[in-house]
Coordinates of C-alpha atoms in Angstrom, one line a residue:
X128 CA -138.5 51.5 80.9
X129 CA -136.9 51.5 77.5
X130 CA -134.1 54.5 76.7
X131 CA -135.9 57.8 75.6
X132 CA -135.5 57.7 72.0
X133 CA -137.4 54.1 72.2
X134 CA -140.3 55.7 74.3
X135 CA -142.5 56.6 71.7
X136 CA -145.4 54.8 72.6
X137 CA -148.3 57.5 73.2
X138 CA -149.2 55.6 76.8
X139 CA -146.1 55.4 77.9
X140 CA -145.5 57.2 81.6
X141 CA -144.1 60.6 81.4
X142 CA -142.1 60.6 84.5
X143 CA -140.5 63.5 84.5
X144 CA -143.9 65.7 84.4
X145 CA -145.4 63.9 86.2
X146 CA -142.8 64.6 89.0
X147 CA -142.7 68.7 88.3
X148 CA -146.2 68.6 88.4
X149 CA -146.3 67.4 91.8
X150 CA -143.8 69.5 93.3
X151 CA -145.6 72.4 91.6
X152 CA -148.7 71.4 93.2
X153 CA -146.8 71.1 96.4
X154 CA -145.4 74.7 96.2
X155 CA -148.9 76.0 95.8
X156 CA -149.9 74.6 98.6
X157 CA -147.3 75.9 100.8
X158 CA -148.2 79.1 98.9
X159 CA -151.4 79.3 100.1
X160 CA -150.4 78.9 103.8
X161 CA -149.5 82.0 103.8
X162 CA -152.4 83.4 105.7
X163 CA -152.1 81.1 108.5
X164 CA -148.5 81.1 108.8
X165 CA -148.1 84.9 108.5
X166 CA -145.7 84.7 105.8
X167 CA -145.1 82.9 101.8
X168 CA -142.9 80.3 102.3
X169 CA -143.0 79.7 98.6
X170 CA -144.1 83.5 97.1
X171 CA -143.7 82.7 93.0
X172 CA -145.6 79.8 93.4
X173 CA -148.5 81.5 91.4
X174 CA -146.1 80.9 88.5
X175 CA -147.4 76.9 88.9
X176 CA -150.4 77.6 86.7
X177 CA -148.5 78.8 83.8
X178 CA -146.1 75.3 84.1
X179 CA -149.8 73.6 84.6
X180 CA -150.9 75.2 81.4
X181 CA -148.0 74.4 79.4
X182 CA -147.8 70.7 80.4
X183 CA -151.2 70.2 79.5
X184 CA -150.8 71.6 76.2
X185 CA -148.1 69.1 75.7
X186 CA -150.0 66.1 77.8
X187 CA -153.3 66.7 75.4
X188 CA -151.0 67.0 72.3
X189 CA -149.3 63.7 73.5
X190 CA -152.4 61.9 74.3
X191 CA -155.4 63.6 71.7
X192 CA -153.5 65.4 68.7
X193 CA -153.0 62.5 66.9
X194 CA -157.1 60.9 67.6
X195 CA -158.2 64.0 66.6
X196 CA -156.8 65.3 63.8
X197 CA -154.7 62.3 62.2
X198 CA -156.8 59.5 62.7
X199 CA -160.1 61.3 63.1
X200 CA -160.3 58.5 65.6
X201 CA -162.1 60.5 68.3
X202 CA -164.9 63.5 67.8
X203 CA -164.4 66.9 69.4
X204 CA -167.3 65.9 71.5
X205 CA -166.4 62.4 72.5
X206 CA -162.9 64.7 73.4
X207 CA -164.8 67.0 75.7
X208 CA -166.6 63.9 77.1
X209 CA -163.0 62.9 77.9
X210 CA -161.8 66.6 79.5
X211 CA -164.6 66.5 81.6
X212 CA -164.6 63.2 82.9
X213 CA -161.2 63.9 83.6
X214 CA -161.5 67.5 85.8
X215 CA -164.8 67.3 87.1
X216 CA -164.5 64.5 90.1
X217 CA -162.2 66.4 91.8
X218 CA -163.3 69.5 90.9
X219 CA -167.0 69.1 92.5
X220 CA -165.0 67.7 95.2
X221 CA -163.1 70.8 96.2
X222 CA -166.2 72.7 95.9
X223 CA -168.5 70.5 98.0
X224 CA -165.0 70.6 100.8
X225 CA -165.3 74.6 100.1
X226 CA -169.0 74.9 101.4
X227 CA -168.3 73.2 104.0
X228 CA -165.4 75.5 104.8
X229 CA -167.3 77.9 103.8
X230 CA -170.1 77.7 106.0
X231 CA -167.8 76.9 109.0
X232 CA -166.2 80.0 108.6
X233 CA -169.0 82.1 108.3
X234 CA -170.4 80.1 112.1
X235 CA -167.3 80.9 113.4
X236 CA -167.1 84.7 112.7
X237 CA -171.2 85.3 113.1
X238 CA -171.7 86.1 109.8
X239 CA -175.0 85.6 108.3
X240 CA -174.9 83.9 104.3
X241 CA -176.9 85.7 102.2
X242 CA -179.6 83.3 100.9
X243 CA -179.6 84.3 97.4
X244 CA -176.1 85.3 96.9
X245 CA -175.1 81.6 98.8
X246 CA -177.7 79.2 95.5
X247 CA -176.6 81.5 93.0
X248 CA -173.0 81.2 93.3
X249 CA -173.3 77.2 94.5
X250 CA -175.1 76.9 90.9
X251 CA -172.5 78.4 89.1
X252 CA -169.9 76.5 90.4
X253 CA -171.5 73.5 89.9
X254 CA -171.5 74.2 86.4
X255 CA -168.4 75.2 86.2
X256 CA -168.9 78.6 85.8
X257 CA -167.7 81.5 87.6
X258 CA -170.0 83.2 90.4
X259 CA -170.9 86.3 88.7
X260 CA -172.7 87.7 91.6
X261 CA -170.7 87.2 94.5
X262 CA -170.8 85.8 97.7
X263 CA -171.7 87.4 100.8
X264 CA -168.6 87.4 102.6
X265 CA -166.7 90.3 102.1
X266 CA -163.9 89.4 99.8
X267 CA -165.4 89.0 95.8
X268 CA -164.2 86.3 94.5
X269 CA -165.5 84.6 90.9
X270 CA -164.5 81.0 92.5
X271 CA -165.7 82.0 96.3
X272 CA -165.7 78.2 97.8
X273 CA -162.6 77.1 96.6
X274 CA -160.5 80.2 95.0
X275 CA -157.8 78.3 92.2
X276 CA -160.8 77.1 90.3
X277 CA -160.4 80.0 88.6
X278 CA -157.6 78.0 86.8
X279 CA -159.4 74.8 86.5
X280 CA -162.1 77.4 84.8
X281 CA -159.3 78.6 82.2
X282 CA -158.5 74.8 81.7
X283 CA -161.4 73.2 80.9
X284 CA -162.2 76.3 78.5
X285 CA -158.8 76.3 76.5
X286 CA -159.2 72.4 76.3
X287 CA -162.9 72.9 74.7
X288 CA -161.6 75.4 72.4
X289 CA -159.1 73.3 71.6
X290 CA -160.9 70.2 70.9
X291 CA -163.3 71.8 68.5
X292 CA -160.5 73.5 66.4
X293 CA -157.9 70.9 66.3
X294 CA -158.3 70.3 62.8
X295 CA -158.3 74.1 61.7
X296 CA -155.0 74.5 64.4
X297 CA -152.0 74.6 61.8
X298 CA -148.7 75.2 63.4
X299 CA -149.3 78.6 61.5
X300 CA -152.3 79.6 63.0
X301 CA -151.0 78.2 66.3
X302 CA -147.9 80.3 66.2
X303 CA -149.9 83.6 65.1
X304 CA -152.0 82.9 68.4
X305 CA -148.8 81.9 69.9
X306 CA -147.3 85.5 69.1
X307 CA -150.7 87.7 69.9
X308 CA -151.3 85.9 73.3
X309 CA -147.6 86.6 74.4
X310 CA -147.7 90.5 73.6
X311 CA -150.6 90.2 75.4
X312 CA -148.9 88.4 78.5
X313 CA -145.9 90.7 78.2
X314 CA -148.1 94.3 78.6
X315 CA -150.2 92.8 81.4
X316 CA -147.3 91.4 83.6
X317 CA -145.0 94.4 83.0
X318 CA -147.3 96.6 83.5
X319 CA -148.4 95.2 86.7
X320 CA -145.0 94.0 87.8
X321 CA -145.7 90.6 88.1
X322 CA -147.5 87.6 86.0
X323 CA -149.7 87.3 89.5
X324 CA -152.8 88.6 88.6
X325 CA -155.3 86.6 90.0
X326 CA -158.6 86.5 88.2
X327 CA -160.5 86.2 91.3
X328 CA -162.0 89.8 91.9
X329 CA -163.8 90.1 88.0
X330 CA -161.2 90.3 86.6
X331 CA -161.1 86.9 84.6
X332 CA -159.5 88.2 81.2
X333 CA -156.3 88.6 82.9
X334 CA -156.1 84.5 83.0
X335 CA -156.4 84.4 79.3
X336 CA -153.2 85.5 78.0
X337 CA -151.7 82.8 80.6
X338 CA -153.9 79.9 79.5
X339 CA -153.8 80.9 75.6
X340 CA -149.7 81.3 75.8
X341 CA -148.6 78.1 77.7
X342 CA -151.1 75.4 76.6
X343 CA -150.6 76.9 72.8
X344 CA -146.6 76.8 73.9
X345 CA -146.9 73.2 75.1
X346 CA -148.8 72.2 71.8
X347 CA -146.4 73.4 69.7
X348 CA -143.7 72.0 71.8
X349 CA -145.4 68.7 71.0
X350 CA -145.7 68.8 67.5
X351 CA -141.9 69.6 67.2
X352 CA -140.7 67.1 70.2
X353 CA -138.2 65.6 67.7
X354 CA -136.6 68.9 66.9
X355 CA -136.8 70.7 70.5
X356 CA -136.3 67.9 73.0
X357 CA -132.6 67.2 73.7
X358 CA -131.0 64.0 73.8
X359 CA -128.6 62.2 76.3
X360 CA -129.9 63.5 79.0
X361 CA -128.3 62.1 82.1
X362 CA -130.2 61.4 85.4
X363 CA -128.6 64.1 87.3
X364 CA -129.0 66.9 84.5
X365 CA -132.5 65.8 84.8
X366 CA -133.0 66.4 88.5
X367 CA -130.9 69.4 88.3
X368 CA -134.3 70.4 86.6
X369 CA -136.5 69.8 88.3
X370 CA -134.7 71.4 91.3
X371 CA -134.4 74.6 89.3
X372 CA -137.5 74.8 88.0
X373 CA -139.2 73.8 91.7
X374 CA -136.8 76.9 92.9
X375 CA -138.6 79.5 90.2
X376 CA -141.9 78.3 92.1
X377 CA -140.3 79.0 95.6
X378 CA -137.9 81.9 95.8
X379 CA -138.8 85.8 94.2
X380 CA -137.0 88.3 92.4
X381 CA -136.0 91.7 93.8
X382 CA -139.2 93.5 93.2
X383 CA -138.0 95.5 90.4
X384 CA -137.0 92.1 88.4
X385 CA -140.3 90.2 89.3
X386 CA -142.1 90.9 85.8
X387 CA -139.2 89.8 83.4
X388 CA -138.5 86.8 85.5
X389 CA -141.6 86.2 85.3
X390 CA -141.5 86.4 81.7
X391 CA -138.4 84.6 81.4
X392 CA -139.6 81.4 83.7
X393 CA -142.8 81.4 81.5
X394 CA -141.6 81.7 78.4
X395 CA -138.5 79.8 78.2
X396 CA -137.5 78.3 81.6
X397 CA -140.3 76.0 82.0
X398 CA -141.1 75.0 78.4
X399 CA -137.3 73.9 78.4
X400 CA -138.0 71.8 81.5
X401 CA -141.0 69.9 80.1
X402 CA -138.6 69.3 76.8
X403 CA -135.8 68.2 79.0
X404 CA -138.2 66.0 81.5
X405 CA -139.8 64.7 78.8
X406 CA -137.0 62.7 77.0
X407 CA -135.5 62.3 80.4
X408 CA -135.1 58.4 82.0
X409 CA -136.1 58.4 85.3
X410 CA -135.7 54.2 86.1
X411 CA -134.5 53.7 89.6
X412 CA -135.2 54.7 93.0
X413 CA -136.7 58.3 92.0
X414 CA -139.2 56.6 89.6
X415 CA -142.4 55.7 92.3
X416 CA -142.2 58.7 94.4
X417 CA -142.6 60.9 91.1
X418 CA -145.1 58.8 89.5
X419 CA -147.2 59.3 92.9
X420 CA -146.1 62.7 92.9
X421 CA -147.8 63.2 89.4
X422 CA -150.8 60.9 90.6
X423 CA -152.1 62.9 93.3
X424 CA -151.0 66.8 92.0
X425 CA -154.6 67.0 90.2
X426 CA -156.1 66.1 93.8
X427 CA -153.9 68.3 95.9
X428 CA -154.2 71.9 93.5
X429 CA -158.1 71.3 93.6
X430 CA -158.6 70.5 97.2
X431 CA -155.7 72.1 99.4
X432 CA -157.6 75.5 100.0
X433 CA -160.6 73.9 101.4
X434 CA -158.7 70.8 103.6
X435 CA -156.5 73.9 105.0
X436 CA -159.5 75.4 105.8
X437 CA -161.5 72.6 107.4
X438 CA -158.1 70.9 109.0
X439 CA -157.2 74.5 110.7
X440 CA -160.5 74.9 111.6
X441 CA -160.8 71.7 113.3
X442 CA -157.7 72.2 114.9
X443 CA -159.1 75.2 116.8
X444 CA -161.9 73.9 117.7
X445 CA -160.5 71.5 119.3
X446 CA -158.9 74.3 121.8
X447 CA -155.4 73.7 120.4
X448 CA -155.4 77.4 119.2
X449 CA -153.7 78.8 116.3
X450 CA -150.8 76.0 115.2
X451 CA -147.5 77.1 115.0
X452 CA -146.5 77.7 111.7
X453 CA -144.2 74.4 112.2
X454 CA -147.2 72.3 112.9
X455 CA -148.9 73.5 110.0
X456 CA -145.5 72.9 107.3
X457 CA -144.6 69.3 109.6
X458 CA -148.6 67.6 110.1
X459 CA -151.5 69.7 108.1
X460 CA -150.1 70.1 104.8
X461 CA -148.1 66.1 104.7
X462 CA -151.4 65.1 105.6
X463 CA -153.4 67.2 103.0
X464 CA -150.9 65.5 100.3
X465 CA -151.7 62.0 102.0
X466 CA -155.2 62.9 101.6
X467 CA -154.5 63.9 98.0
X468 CA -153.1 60.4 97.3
X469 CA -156.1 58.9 99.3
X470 CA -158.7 60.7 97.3
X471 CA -157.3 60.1 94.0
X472 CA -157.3 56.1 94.8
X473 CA -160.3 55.7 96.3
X474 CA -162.6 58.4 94.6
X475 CA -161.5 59.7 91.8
X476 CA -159.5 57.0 90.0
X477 CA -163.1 54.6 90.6
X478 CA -165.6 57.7 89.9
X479 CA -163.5 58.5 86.3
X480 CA -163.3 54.8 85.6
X481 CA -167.4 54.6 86.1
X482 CA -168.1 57.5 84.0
X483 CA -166.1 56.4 81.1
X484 CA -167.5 52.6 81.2
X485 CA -170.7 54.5 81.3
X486 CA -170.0 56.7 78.4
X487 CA -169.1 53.2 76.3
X488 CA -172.0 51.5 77.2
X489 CA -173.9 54.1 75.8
X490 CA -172.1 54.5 72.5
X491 CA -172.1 50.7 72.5
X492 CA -175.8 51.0 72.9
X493 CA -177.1 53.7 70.2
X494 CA -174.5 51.5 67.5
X495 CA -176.1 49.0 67.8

């Protein structure tokens, strides 16, 4: 790889978010063992989706800003084509993985699926869409077969928005929403003591101020790269990063402290870590376990729930009991990131590939 003020190129390999994206990923997914294990071996890891959010906002700008506003090389609707090509795979993957857990847990516990409640809530998912309605297990959830949908939700709906307004997104205008959306962040996490509010239970607004102030951050960020992102950066100020930033996603503040830390991590901490990874050279031995780091954290956020779910299950019914929470952090979850890899080679990487070929052929088609 050429040195960092060389790597202009808009396809060149962003190695450094690709690597905290996978160990964010990672940290969720410990997160969410936390029912099985009887404890949150990683309990600020909710703060992953705010570092997803801002990375994308500087992965789109990166990739699209430039097609879509500069060049006008690529039509708000040829960029949702894009978005959705990109998240759906996986995303009707985890969901097909959650109805199966889904229906395996309601076998194991007796409980009877409520016909009605069961299409309408497989229908909305399939769409995309949050299940308004329910689900007939007794915990309401707006995602119920595979619960951090709810962030792929906010994603694919701030990446919409933001393709059809490109054009009309000054920096102006972008720092104005920039601004509103973080006085709106600030009251909700103070006032609840934490940035966690999960939209999962109806309460989807609460996501908006999170999606609206990171992925505007990381757009921003973009546009003024040259300004904001520090030069020089050595290879062990780099991982220093990463290592800090993978500690805000693992250890809590005293309770009294979580909602400014909160604030702090998502306001400065993290967009200082996608400036710094970004300019940051990462040739050597750390390069290919950060690239596949990056390459299977899309996989492992949108089917961990489910795979613990099924895996778990499995491993009861096998009569091995409840694991040991040592089994669970030393064989399920390395082989839930294995499968992660696995997936994203064999079925998603082919199934996006397909799609887009298909969506050429077809432009190729009506021009000619």
């Amino acid at each position: 790889m050429h040195q960092a003020k060389k790597m202009t190129s808009n396809n060149r390999r962003l190695v450094g978010l690709d690597g905290i994206r996978g160990l964010a990923a990672i940290c969720v997914a410990v997160h969410h063992t936390e029912g099985f294990v009887g404890f949150d071996a990683a309990p600020a890891a909710y703060l992953a989706v705010d570092l997803f959010f801002c990375l994308s906002g500087f992965v789109i700008g990166h990739a699209y800003e430039k097609k879509l506003i500069q060049e006008s090389s690529l039509s708000a609707n040829d960029f949702a084509i894009k978005r959705l090509i990109r998240l759906y795979p996986l995303y009707l993957l985890g969901l097909l993985l959650g109805v199966l857990a889904y229906a395996g847990m309601s076998l194991s516990r007796n409980q009877q699926m409520d016909p009605m409640l069961f299409a309408t809530s497989l229908i909305a998912s399939m769409f995309f869409m949050p299940a308004i309605g329910g689900t007939s297990l007794k915990a309401p959830n707006l995602f119920p077969f595979n619960g951090p949908s709810w962030s792929l939700f906010l994603e694919i709906v701030i990446n919409l928005a933001y393709g059809y307004a490109a054009r009309m997104l000054s920096s102006g205008v972008l720092a104005i929403i920039l601004l509103a959306s973080w006085v709106w962040l600030a009251a909700q996490t103070l006032a609840h003591g934490s940035a966690d509010l999960i939209p999962l239970d109806g309460a989807l607004l609460s996501g908006f101020p999170r999606v609206l102030f990171s992925f505007t951050l990381g757009i921003l960020m973009y546009r003024y790269r040259e300004r904001l992102s520090p030069s020089g950066i050595g290879k062990a100020a780099a991982v220093a990063v990463i290592v800090v930033a993978t500690a805000l996603l693992v250890f809590q503040a005293p309770a009294a402290l979580v909602g400014i830390k909160d604030l702090i991590a998502i306001t400065a901490l993290f967009p200082l870590a996608v400036l710094v990874l970004y300019t940051a050279n990462f040739d050597g031995v750390l390069r290919q376990p950060l690239l596949i780091a990056g390459e299977a954290s899309y996989a492992l956020y949108a089917i961990h729930v489910p795979l613990l779910g099924l895996l778990l299950g499995a491993w009861k019914a096998a009569g091995l009991g409840q694991p040991p929470a040592w089994a669970i952090f030393a064989i399920v979850l390395p082989l839930i990131v294995l499968l992660a890899i696995i997936v994203t080679r064999l079925y998603d990487e082919p199934v996006r590939k397909a799609l887009s070929a298909g969506k050429a052929m077809k432009l190729g088609w009506r021009r000619s």
